Amino acid sequence: MTGGVHIGSGAGFAGDRFDAAGPVVETLSNLQGSRYLIFEVLAERTLAIAQRLKQEDSDKGYSPWLTVYLHEVLKRCYDANIKIVANFGSANPRAAAIEVHKLASTLGISDLRVVVVEGDDLLENYSPEELLAVPCIEGTSTDGRVLLAANAYLGARTISDALGLGADIVLVGRTTDAALVLGPLIHEFEWSSTQYDLLAAGTLAGHLLECGAQLSGGYFADPDIKDVPRLHEVGFPIATVTQMGDIELFKATASGGLLNRSTVIEQLLYEVHDPARYLTPDVILDFTGVEIEEIAPDRVRIFGARGQAPTETLKVTLSVDGGWLGEAEISYAGSNALARAKLACDILEKRQLILDIQERCRIEILGTTAVHDSDSGALQELRQFDSNTEYRVRVAIRSDSKDVALRMTNEVLALYCCGPAGGGGVRQNISQQVSTASILLDRERIEAHTRVHLVHPSKVET
Amino acid sequence: MKRIQLYHLAHSRAGDKGNRCNLSVIPYRPEWYPVLLEQVTTGAVFEVFQHKINSHQGVESVTRYELPKLPALNFVIDDVLEGGVNEGLGLDGHGKTLSFLLLQSMWIDVDVYDKHKG
């Protein structure tokens, strides 16, 4: 495909492989035309934690993985003029920019143009009371909860504005994931805000790339049913998109993985509800006419996206204090293991009563379809299980009180001496939780505060 | 006529948003799409997930979207994640493993079946 812009994925979620971007950069280096590398590493909950870190230290609150992901590829991208677009900014894009300049300086780059996008953090311009008063469209109830973060999903236009400042790297906080891809396309092709079918095509490319290897064979393998070669070195995907919105998808050269109609369809529908109305700040994308054609091994062409005008509201994620989650597990193995595990569950239920713990608590046996079951255990009652293999008893509890979570999970630990014979391998974990809810807000008021800013290396302290 | 587990006719991936789960159902062969269209109904899907659906909506909790050009089906199930990542107590708050519960639990009547090898 000639005249296209090439955009590769370097990471598709906050825990993704640190070395995946290397082969993508290698592949991009050998392509003609404009090239981009994107990193999507920002989960909804991550932002609340980042916001807390920023409040404690104004130089913190960006992705803790920034340097780990960029270290190997920043210089190579700079030398090959591959632009980077990433949401390492998290709650503090400016601090992230300074970190990038520090990294650049250690790599011998003195004139890197780092541009940040700001304005997604609504705590700058809204009061918590005002935000909590807006009715939620999905997620947890925010009643009586402490608001930790409120971030609007910005669209691609801010990223194209940032690239317009001559950025080598754009750092954003919360934008839609697809905007990381659509932004560069708008910048390159000067698509207007009413060219809906083109914006839809760019959003489609972004939706497919945003989860990295989930497009190219990751999260797909089922041995002997649908095999994927060499997942230990799975190649991350790259899209080539033309001015007219034609898309080709392929993956890093000499890599493992698989990219065909089946892998693409799985990712196409991933986290999609109504496929005729996939809402983004830039366009409403209609997937229903999309077709996929295999044109070479690990290479497909995808076309037929249609778009219409976006809504007048933007989605905002509210992160609130979610109390504590306590979890603990213990194993039973060998003769009569299932009966011993059941006895352990019975003891735990009675201990909960004795301790007068009112919170909802889940007590289950891993190995008895527990992962698919409900809190009530309805599913496992329908099935038979081997008495003499191995099982793991698990307790989970949520509470606003850390002490309650601790006391209930301690009961699993106490099974060592007070429980059935042969229990072992106790693990106990109490973790602070962040809950999220979504609201819709008028886009004009949010977009009035979005801005792009070139961060100069002179601000880096040496 | 043969009864075949859905697992052998289609593949699936699950995604979540809040307390809602979406499940794609993608036939290994396009010619199986009409059979899935006929038998993988909202009612049939509701039965598989009934134990986890916490709603008074009953079968209305399940919405089916049809994509004949791919071809594939997309199901959206409301209130199926027992609170999801926010409030759930189960190990899989995202419901990511539910695709395989669907493929395992549903049986499809087919006229002709040649075992698919992906």
Coordinates of C-alpha atoms in Angstrom, one line a residue:
Chain A
M1 CA 0.0 0.0 0.0
T2 CA 1.6 3.3 -1.0
G3 CA 1.2 6.7 0.5
G4 CA 0.0 5.3 3.8
V5 CA 0.9 6.3 7.3
H6 CA 2.2 3.4 9.4
I7 CA 1.3 3.2 13.1
G8 CA 2.6 0.4 15.3
S9 CA 1.6 -0.6 18.8
G10 CA 4.3 -0.8 21.5
A11 CA 2.1 -1.7 24.4
G12 CA -1.6 -2.5 24.8
F13 CA -2.2 -2.3 28.5
A14 CA -0.5 -1.3 31.8
G15 CA 1.1 -4.7 32.3
D16 CA 2.3 -5.4 28.8
R17 CA 5.7 -6.8 27.7
F18 CA 8.4 -4.2 28.0
D19 CA 10.4 -5.5 25.0
A20 CA 7.5 -5.7 22.5
A21 CA 8.1 -2.3 20.9
G22 CA 11.7 -3.2 19.7
P23 CA 10.6 -5.4 16.7
V24 CA 7.8 -3.0 15.9
V25 CA 10.4 -0.1 15.7
E26 CA 12.6 -2.3 13.6
T27 CA 9.8 -3.0 11.1
L28 CA 8.7 0.6 11.0
S29 CA 12.2 1.8 10.3
N30 CA 12.2 -0.2 7.0
L31 CA 8.9 1.4 5.8
Q32 CA 8.5 4.5 3.6
G33 CA 6.3 7.3 4.7
S34 CA 5.3 8.8 8.1
R35 CA 5.6 6.4 11.0
Y36 CA 4.3 6.4 14.5
L37 CA 4.6 4.2 17.6
I38 CA 1.9 4.2 20.2
F39 CA 1.8 3.0 23.8
E40 CA -1.5 2.5 25.6
V41 CA -0.7 1.8 29.3
L42 CA -3.4 3.6 31.2
A43 CA -6.2 1.7 33.0
E44 CA -9.1 3.5 34.6
R45 CA -8.0 2.6 38.1
T46 CA -4.4 3.6 37.4
L47 CA -5.4 7.2 37.0
A48 CA -6.8 7.4 40.6
I49 CA -3.6 6.0 42.0
A50 CA -1.5 8.4 39.9
Q51 CA -3.6 11.3 41.1
R52 CA -2.9 10.4 44.7
L53 CA 0.9 10.2 43.9
K54 CA 0.7 13.6 42.3
Q55 CA -1.0 15.1 45.3
E56 CA 1.8 13.8 47.5
D57 CA 4.5 15.0 45.1
S58 CA 3.9 17.4 42.2
D59 CA 6.7 15.7 40.2
K60 CA 5.0 12.4 40.3
G61 CA 1.7 10.9 39.0
Y62 CA 2.8 9.8 35.5
S63 CA 3.2 6.2 34.4
P64 CA 5.9 4.5 36.6
W65 CA 6.7 2.4 33.5
L66 CA 7.6 5.3 31.2
T67 CA 11.4 4.8 31.3
V68 CA 11.1 1.0 31.2
Y69 CA 9.1 1.1 28.0
L70 CA 11.0 4.0 26.3
H71 CA 14.5 3.2 27.3
E72 CA 15.2 0.8 24.4
V73 CA 13.3 2.6 21.7
L74 CA 13.4 6.4 22.2
K75 CA 16.8 6.9 20.5
R76 CA 16.0 4.5 17.6
C77 CA 12.6 6.3 17.1
Y78 CA 14.3 9.7 17.2
D79 CA 17.0 8.7 14.7
A80 CA 14.5 7.2 12.3
N81 CA 12.0 10.0 12.7
I82 CA 9.3 7.7 14.1
K83 CA 7.0 9.8 16.3
I84 CA 5.7 8.4 19.6
V85 CA 2.2 9.0 21.0
A86 CA 1.6 7.6 24.4
N87 CA -0.5 8.0 27.5
F88 CA 2.4 7.8 29.9
G89 CA 1.2 11.2 31.1
S90 CA -1.4 9.7 33.4
A91 CA -2.3 12.3 36.0
N92 CA 0.7 14.5 35.3
P93 CA 1.8 14.8 31.6
R94 CA 4.2 17.7 32.4
A95 CA 6.1 15.6 34.9
A96 CA 6.2 12.8 32.4
A97 CA 7.7 15.2 29.8
I98 CA 10.5 16.1 32.2
E99 CA 11.2 12.5 32.8
V100 CA 11.3 11.9 29.0
H101 CA 13.8 14.8 28.6
K102 CA 16.0 13.3 31.3
L103 CA 15.9 10.0 29.5
A104 CA 16.7 11.7 26.2
S105 CA 19.6 13.5 27.7
T106 CA 21.1 10.2 29.0
L107 CA 20.7 8.8 25.5
G108 CA 22.5 11.8 23.9
I109 CA 19.4 13.5 22.4
S110 CA 19.4 17.2 23.2
D111 CA 16.6 18.6 21.1
L112 CA 13.7 16.2 21.5
R113 CA 10.3 18.0 21.1
V114 CA 8.0 16.8 23.8
V115 CA 4.4 18.0 23.7
V116 CA 1.8 17.3 26.4
V117 CA -2.0 17.3 26.2
E118 CA -3.8 18.6 29.2
G119 CA -7.4 19.2 30.2
D120 CA -8.7 15.7 30.8
D121 CA -8.3 16.2 34.6
L122 CA -11.6 17.7 35.6
L123 CA -10.6 18.3 39.2
E124 CA -8.8 21.4 37.8
N125 CA -12.1 23.1 36.8
Y126 CA -15.0 21.3 38.6
S127 CA -15.7 20.7 42.3
P128 CA -16.0 17.2 43.6
E129 CA -19.6 17.9 44.7
E130 CA -20.6 19.1 41.2
L131 CA -19.1 15.9 39.6
L132 CA -20.6 13.5 42.2
A133 CA -24.0 15.1 41.7
V134 CA -24.2 14.0 38.0
P135 CA -26.1 10.7 37.5
C136 CA -23.9 7.7 36.7
I137 CA -24.4 5.8 33.4
E138 CA -22.4 2.8 34.5
G139 CA -20.2 1.5 37.3
T140 CA -20.4 1.7 41.1
S141 CA -22.6 4.0 43.2
T142 CA -20.6 7.0 44.2
D143 CA -22.9 8.0 47.1
G144 CA -20.9 9.0 50.1
R145 CA -17.6 8.1 48.5
V146 CA -14.4 10.2 48.4
L147 CA -13.7 11.4 44.8
L148 CA -10.1 10.5 43.9
A149 CA -10.0 11.5 40.3
A150 CA -12.2 12.6 37.5
N151 CA -11.0 12.4 33.9
A152 CA -12.7 13.0 30.6
Y153 CA -12.0 10.9 27.6
L154 CA -10.5 13.5 25.2
G155 CA -10.6 12.8 21.5
A156 CA -8.0 12.7 18.7
R157 CA -8.1 16.4 17.8
T158 CA -5.9 17.3 20.8
I159 CA -3.3 14.8 19.7
S160 CA -3.2 16.1 16.1
D161 CA -2.8 19.6 17.6
A162 CA 0.1 18.4 19.7
L163 CA 1.7 16.9 16.6
G164 CA 1.1 20.2 14.8
L165 CA 3.7 21.7 17.3
G166 CA 6.3 19.5 15.7
A167 CA 6.3 16.9 18.5
D168 CA 8.7 14.0 18.4
I169 CA 6.7 12.5 21.3
V170 CA 3.2 13.4 22.5
L171 CA 2.3 12.5 26.1
V172 CA -1.3 12.4 27.1
G173 CA -3.3 11.5 30.1
R174 CA -6.9 10.3 29.5
T175 CA -7.9 10.2 25.9
T176 CA -9.8 7.4 24.2
D177 CA -7.3 4.6 23.3
A178 CA -8.3 4.9 19.6
A179 CA -7.4 8.6 19.6
L180 CA -3.7 7.6 19.9
V181 CA -4.1 6.3 16.4
L182 CA -6.7 8.6 15.0
G183 CA -4.7 11.7 16.2
P184 CA -1.7 11.0 13.9
L185 CA -4.0 10.3 11.0
I186 CA -5.9 13.6 11.4
H187 CA -2.5 15.3 11.6
E188 CA -1.1 13.6 8.5
F189 CA -4.2 13.7 6.3
E190 CA -5.9 16.9 7.6
W191 CA -9.2 15.1 7.9
S192 CA -11.9 17.5 8.9
S193 CA -14.2 17.1 11.9
T194 CA -17.1 16.2 9.6
Q195 CA -15.4 13.6 7.4
Y196 CA -17.1 11.0 9.4
D197 CA -16.4 7.9 7.3
L198 CA -12.6 8.7 7.4
L199 CA -12.7 9.4 11.1
A200 CA -14.5 6.1 11.5
A201 CA -11.8 4.3 9.5
G202 CA -9.1 5.9 11.7
T203 CA -11.0 5.0 14.9
L204 CA -11.5 1.4 13.6
A205 CA -7.7 1.2 13.1
G206 CA -7.2 2.6 16.6
H207 CA -9.7 0.2 18.2
L208 CA -7.9 -2.7 16.6
L209 CA -4.4 -1.6 17.7
E210 CA -5.2 -0.4 21.2
C211 CA -4.8 -3.8 22.9
G212 CA -1.5 -4.6 21.2
A213 CA -1.0 -8.3 20.7
Q214 CA -4.7 -9.1 21.2
L215 CA -4.9 -8.4 17.4
S216 CA -2.0 -10.5 16.4
G217 CA -2.5 -13.8 18.1
G218 CA -2.3 -12.9 21.7
Y219 CA -5.4 -14.0 23.8
F220 CA -6.4 -16.2 21.0
A221 CA -4.6 -19.6 21.3
D222 CA -6.5 -22.7 22.2
P223 CA -4.2 -25.7 21.7
D224 CA -5.3 -28.0 18.8
I225 CA -8.3 -25.9 18.1
K226 CA -6.8 -22.6 17.2
D227 CA -3.0 -22.7 17.5
V228 CA -0.7 -19.6 17.5
P229 CA 3.0 -20.0 16.9
R230 CA 5.6 -18.5 19.3
L231 CA 3.5 -16.5 21.7
H232 CA 6.7 -15.9 23.7
E233 CA 7.8 -13.5 21.0
V234 CA 4.5 -12.5 19.6
G235 CA 4.7 -9.7 17.1
F236 CA 2.8 -6.5 18.0
P237 CA 0.5 -5.1 15.3
I238 CA 1.0 -2.3 12.8
A239 CA -1.6 -0.6 10.7
T240 CA -1.0 1.2 7.4
V241 CA -3.8 3.7 6.7
T242 CA -4.2 5.8 3.6
Q243 CA -5.7 9.2 3.0
M244 CA -8.9 7.5 1.8
G245 CA -9.2 5.4 5.0
D246 CA -8.1 2.1 3.6
I247 CA -6.5 -0.1 6.3
E248 CA -3.9 -2.9 6.1
L249 CA -3.0 -4.7 9.3
F250 CA 0.2 -6.7 9.8
K251 CA 2.7 -7.4 12.6
A252 CA 6.3 -6.9 13.3
T253 CA 8.6 -8.9 11.0
A254 CA 10.3 -12.1 12.1
S255 CA 8.0 -12.4 15.1
G256 CA 5.6 -15.0 16.5
G257 CA 1.9 -14.7 16.6
L258 CA -0.9 -14.8 14.0
L259 CA -2.9 -12.1 12.3
N260 CA -5.8 -13.3 10.2
R261 CA -9.6 -12.8 9.8
S262 CA -10.3 -14.8 13.0
T263 CA -7.9 -12.9 15.2
V264 CA -9.1 -9.6 13.8
I265 CA -12.8 -10.4 14.3
E266 CA -12.2 -11.3 17.9
Q267 CA -10.5 -8.0 18.6
L268 CA -13.0 -6.1 16.4
L269 CA -15.8 -7.0 18.8
Y270 CA -13.8 -6.8 22.0
E271 CA -15.5 -4.6 24.5
V272 CA -18.0 -3.5 21.9
H273 CA -21.7 -3.2 22.7
D274 CA -23.9 -2.0 19.9
P275 CA -21.6 -2.5 16.8
A276 CA -23.6 0.1 14.9
R277 CA -22.9 2.8 17.5
Y278 CA -19.4 2.7 19.0
L279 CA -19.3 6.1 20.7
T280 CA -16.1 8.1 20.7
P281 CA -15.5 11.9 21.1
D282 CA -14.6 12.1 17.4
V283 CA -17.2 10.0 15.6
I284 CA -19.9 7.4 16.1
L285 CA -18.4 4.3 14.5
D286 CA -20.6 1.8 12.7
F287 CA -18.9 -1.6 12.4
T288 CA -21.8 -3.4 10.8
G289 CA -20.5 -3.0 7.2
V290 CA -16.9 -3.9 8.0
E291 CA -15.3 -6.6 5.9
I292 CA -11.9 -8.3 6.3
E293 CA -9.8 -9.8 3.6
E294 CA -6.7 -11.9 4.0
I295 CA -4.2 -10.6 1.4
A296 CA -1.0 -12.4 2.6
P297 CA 0.1 -14.5 5.5
D298 CA -0.4 -12.4 8.7
R299 CA -1.7 -9.5 6.6
V300 CA -5.3 -8.4 6.2
R301 CA -7.2 -5.5 4.6
I302 CA -10.1 -4.1 6.5
F303 CA -12.7 -1.7 5.1
G304 CA -16.3 -0.6 5.3
A305 CA -16.3 1.5 8.5
R306 CA -19.0 4.2 8.5
G307 CA -19.3 7.2 10.7
Q308 CA -21.7 9.8 11.9
A309 CA -21.5 12.9 14.0
P310 CA -20.4 12.4 17.6
T311 CA -22.6 13.2 20.6
E312 CA -22.6 16.5 22.4
T313 CA -21.3 14.9 25.6
L314 CA -18.0 13.3 26.7
K315 CA -17.6 10.3 28.9
V316 CA -15.9 11.0 32.2
T317 CA -14.5 8.4 34.6
L318 CA -15.0 9.1 38.3
S319 CA -12.7 7.2 40.6
V320 CA -13.8 6.9 44.2
D321 CA -12.5 5.2 47.2
G322 CA -13.5 1.6 47.0
G323 CA -12.7 0.3 50.5
W324 CA -10.6 -2.8 51.0
L325 CA -10.6 -6.2 49.3
G326 CA -9.3 -9.1 51.5
E327 CA -8.5 -12.4 49.8
A328 CA -6.9 -15.6 51.2
E329 CA -6.5 -19.1 50.0
I330 CA -5.4 -22.5 51.2
S331 CA -4.8 -25.8 49.4
Y332 CA -5.9 -29.4 50.1
A333 CA -4.4 -32.2 48.0
G334 CA -4.5 -36.0 47.7
S335 CA -6.9 -38.4 49.4
N336 CA -10.3 -37.0 50.2
A337 CA -9.1 -33.5 49.3
L338 CA -12.5 -32.3 48.2
A339 CA -14.2 -33.3 51.5
R340 CA -11.4 -31.6 53.5
A341 CA -11.8 -28.5 51.4
K342 CA -15.6 -28.5 52.0
L343 CA -15.0 -28.9 55.7
A344 CA -12.7 -25.9 55.6
C345 CA -15.5 -23.8 53.9
D346 CA -18.0 -24.9 56.5
I347 CA -15.6 -23.8 59.3
L348 CA -15.1 -20.5 57.6
E349 CA -18.8 -19.8 57.3
K350 CA -19.3 -20.5 61.0
R351 CA -16.4 -18.4 61.9
Q352 CA -17.8 -15.5 60.0
L353 CA -21.0 -15.8 62.1
I354 CA -19.1 -16.0 65.4
L355 CA -17.0 -13.0 64.5
D356 CA -20.2 -11.2 63.5
I357 CA -18.8 -10.1 60.2
Q358 CA -21.8 -8.6 58.2
E359 CA -20.1 -7.9 54.9
R360 CA -20.7 -9.9 51.8
C361 CA -18.1 -12.7 51.8
R362 CA -17.4 -15.3 49.1
I363 CA -16.2 -18.7 50.2
E364 CA -15.4 -21.1 47.4
I365 CA -13.3 -24.0 46.2
L366 CA -11.1 -23.4 43.2
G367 CA -11.2 -26.5 41.0
T368 CA -15.0 -26.8 41.3
T369 CA -15.9 -24.3 38.4
A370 CA -15.5 -21.5 40.9
V371 CA -14.2 -19.0 38.4
H372 CA -17.5 -19.3 36.4
D373 CA -19.7 -19.6 39.4
S374 CA -21.7 -17.0 41.3
D375 CA -21.3 -16.0 44.9
S376 CA -24.0 -18.5 45.8
G377 CA -22.2 -21.5 44.2
A378 CA -25.2 -22.5 42.1
L379 CA -23.1 -23.9 39.2
Q380 CA -20.9 -26.2 41.2
E381 CA -23.9 -27.9 42.8
L382 CA -24.9 -29.2 39.3
R383 CA -21.6 -31.0 38.8
Q384 CA -19.5 -33.8 40.1
F385 CA -15.8 -33.5 41.0
D386 CA -12.9 -35.9 41.7
S387 CA -12.6 -36.5 45.5
N388 CA -8.8 -37.1 45.5
T389 CA -7.1 -34.5 43.4
E390 CA -6.2 -31.0 44.6
Y391 CA -8.4 -28.0 45.5
R392 CA -7.8 -24.5 46.8
V393 CA -10.2 -22.9 49.3
R394 CA -10.6 -19.2 48.7
V395 CA -12.2 -16.4 50.8
A396 CA -12.9 -12.9 49.4
I397 CA -14.4 -10.0 51.3
R398 CA -14.9 -6.3 50.6
S399 CA -15.2 -3.9 53.5
D400 CA -14.7 -0.2 54.2
S401 CA -12.8 -1.4 57.2
K402 CA -9.3 -2.8 56.7
D403 CA -9.6 -4.5 60.0
V404 CA -12.7 -6.5 59.0
A405 CA -11.0 -7.6 55.8
L406 CA -8.0 -8.7 57.8
R407 CA -10.0 -10.5 60.5
M408 CA -12.0 -12.6 57.9
T409 CA -8.9 -13.5 55.8
N410 CA -7.0 -14.4 59.0
E411 CA -9.5 -17.2 59.5
V412 CA -7.9 -18.9 56.4
L413 CA -4.5 -18.6 58.0
A414 CA -5.9 -20.0 61.3
L415 CA -6.9 -23.1 59.4
Y416 CA -3.3 -24.2 59.6
C417 CA -3.8 -25.2 63.2
C418 CA -7.5 -25.2 63.7
G419 CA -8.8 -26.6 60.3
P420 CA -8.9 -29.9 58.5
A421 CA -5.8 -32.1 58.1
G422 CA -3.2 -31.3 55.4
G423 CA -4.0 -27.7 54.5
G424 CA -1.1 -25.8 53.0
G425 CA 0.2 -22.9 51.0
V426 CA -1.8 -20.1 52.5
R427 CA -1.6 -16.8 50.7
Q428 CA -3.3 -13.7 52.2
N429 CA -3.7 -10.3 50.6
I430 CA -5.4 -7.1 51.7
S431 CA -5.5 -4.3 49.1
Q432 CA -7.0 -0.9 49.0
Q433 CA -9.5 -0.5 46.2
V434 CA -10.5 2.1 43.7
S435 CA -14.0 2.0 42.3
T436 CA -15.0 3.7 39.1
A437 CA -18.2 5.1 37.6
S438 CA -18.9 6.9 34.4
I439 CA -20.9 10.1 33.8
L440 CA -21.5 12.2 30.7
L441 CA -20.7 15.9 30.6
D442 CA -21.2 18.7 28.0
R443 CA -18.2 18.5 25.7
E444 CA -18.0 22.3 25.1
R445 CA -17.2 23.0 28.7
I446 CA -14.5 20.4 28.8
E447 CA -12.9 21.2 25.5
A448 CA -12.7 24.9 26.5
H449 CA -9.9 23.8 28.9
T450 CA -8.0 21.3 26.7
R451 CA -4.6 22.5 25.7
V452 CA -1.3 21.4 24.2
H453 CA 2.1 22.5 25.5
L454 CA 5.6 22.1 24.3
V455 CA 7.8 21.2 27.3
H456 CA 11.3 22.5 27.0
P457 CA 14.4 20.6 28.1
S458 CA 15.6 23.6 29.9
K459 CA 13.2 22.8 32.7
V460 CA 15.1 19.6 33.3
E461 CA 17.3 19.9 36.4
T462 CA 20.7 18.3 35.9
Chain B
M1 CA -28.9 -34.3 12.8
K2 CA -26.1 -34.1 15.3
R3 CA -25.7 -32.2 18.6
I4 CA -22.4 -30.4 18.7
Q5 CA -21.0 -28.3 21.5
L6 CA -20.8 -24.7 20.5
Y7 CA -17.1 -24.9 21.3
H8 CA -16.5 -26.9 18.2
L9 CA -18.5 -24.5 15.9
A10 CA -17.4 -21.1 17.1
H11 CA -14.9 -19.1 19.0
S12 CA -15.5 -16.2 21.4
R13 CA -13.8 -13.4 23.3
A14 CA -15.3 -11.6 26.3
G15 CA -15.0 -8.0 27.2
D16 CA -16.4 -5.9 30.1
K17 CA -17.7 -2.4 30.9
G18 CA -18.7 -2.0 34.5
N19 CA -21.1 -4.7 35.4
R20 CA -21.8 -5.6 31.8
C21 CA -20.1 -8.2 29.7
N22 CA -19.9 -8.6 25.9
L23 CA -19.3 -11.9 24.2
S24 CA -18.6 -12.4 20.5
V25 CA -19.6 -15.7 18.9
I26 CA -17.6 -16.2 15.7
P27 CA -18.3 -19.3 13.6
Y28 CA -15.2 -21.2 12.4
R29 CA -17.0 -21.5 9.0
P30 CA -19.3 -18.9 7.5
E31 CA -21.8 -21.6 6.6
W32 CA -22.4 -22.3 10.3
Y33 CA -23.6 -18.7 10.8
P34 CA -27.3 -19.3 9.9
V35 CA -27.4 -22.2 12.4
L36 CA -26.0 -20.0 15.1
L37 CA -28.3 -17.2 14.2
E38 CA -31.2 -19.7 14.7
Q39 CA -30.1 -21.4 17.9
V40 CA -27.7 -19.1 19.8
T41 CA -30.6 -16.9 20.9
T42 CA -30.9 -14.4 23.7
G43 CA -32.9 -17.0 25.6
A44 CA -30.3 -19.7 25.2
V45 CA -27.6 -17.3 26.3
F46 CA -29.6 -16.2 29.3
E47 CA -29.9 -19.8 30.4
V48 CA -26.2 -20.2 30.5
F49 CA -25.6 -17.1 32.6
Q50 CA -28.7 -17.2 34.6
H51 CA -26.8 -18.1 37.8
K52 CA -24.8 -14.9 37.5
I53 CA -27.4 -12.4 36.3
N54 CA -28.5 -10.2 39.1
S55 CA -31.4 -8.4 37.6
H56 CA -35.2 -8.5 37.4
Q57 CA -35.0 -8.1 33.7
G58 CA -34.8 -11.8 33.0
V59 CA -34.0 -12.6 29.4
E60 CA -34.2 -8.9 28.7
S61 CA -30.7 -8.7 30.3
V62 CA -29.3 -10.2 27.1
T63 CA -29.1 -8.3 23.8
R64 CA -27.9 -9.8 20.6
Y65 CA -26.3 -7.9 17.7
E66 CA -25.9 -9.6 14.3
L67 CA -23.0 -8.9 12.0
P68 CA -23.7 -11.1 8.9
K69 CA -20.8 -9.6 6.9
L70 CA -18.1 -11.0 9.2
P71 CA -20.1 -13.2 10.1
A72 CA -20.4 -13.0 13.8
L73 CA -22.8 -12.4 16.7
N74 CA -22.2 -10.1 19.6
F75 CA -24.0 -10.5 22.9
V76 CA -24.2 -7.9 25.6
I77 CA -25.3 -9.2 29.1
D78 CA -26.3 -6.7 31.8
D79 CA -25.6 -7.2 35.5
V80 CA -23.8 -10.4 34.9
L81 CA -20.5 -9.7 36.7
E82 CA -21.7 -9.6 40.3
G83 CA -20.4 -6.0 40.6
G84 CA -17.5 -6.5 38.2
V85 CA -14.1 -5.2 39.0
N86 CA -15.7 -2.6 41.3
E87 CA -17.6 -4.8 43.6
G88 CA -17.3 -8.4 42.6
L89 CA -15.8 -11.0 44.9
G90 CA -15.1 -13.7 42.4
L91 CA -11.6 -14.2 40.9
D92 CA -12.6 -13.0 37.5
G93 CA -14.2 -9.6 38.0
H94 CA -13.8 -8.7 34.4
G95 CA -15.6 -11.9 33.3
K96 CA -12.9 -12.6 30.8
T97 CA -13.2 -16.4 31.2
L98 CA -17.0 -16.3 30.5
S99 CA -16.4 -16.8 26.7
F100 CA -15.4 -20.4 27.5
L101 CA -18.5 -21.0 29.7
L102 CA -20.7 -20.0 26.8
L103 CA -18.8 -22.2 24.3
Q104 CA -18.8 -25.2 26.8
S105 CA -22.4 -24.9 27.9
M106 CA -24.3 -24.6 24.7
W107 CA -25.2 -27.4 22.3
I108 CA -26.2 -26.9 18.7
D109 CA -28.2 -29.1 16.3
V110 CA -26.4 -29.3 13.0
D111 CA -27.3 -31.3 9.8
V112 CA -23.7 -31.8 8.6
Y113 CA -20.7 -31.5 10.7
D114 CA -17.1 -31.9 9.6
K115 CA -14.8 -31.4 12.5
H116 CA -13.1 -28.0 12.2
K117 CA -9.4 -27.8 12.7
G118 CA -8.3 -24.1 13.1

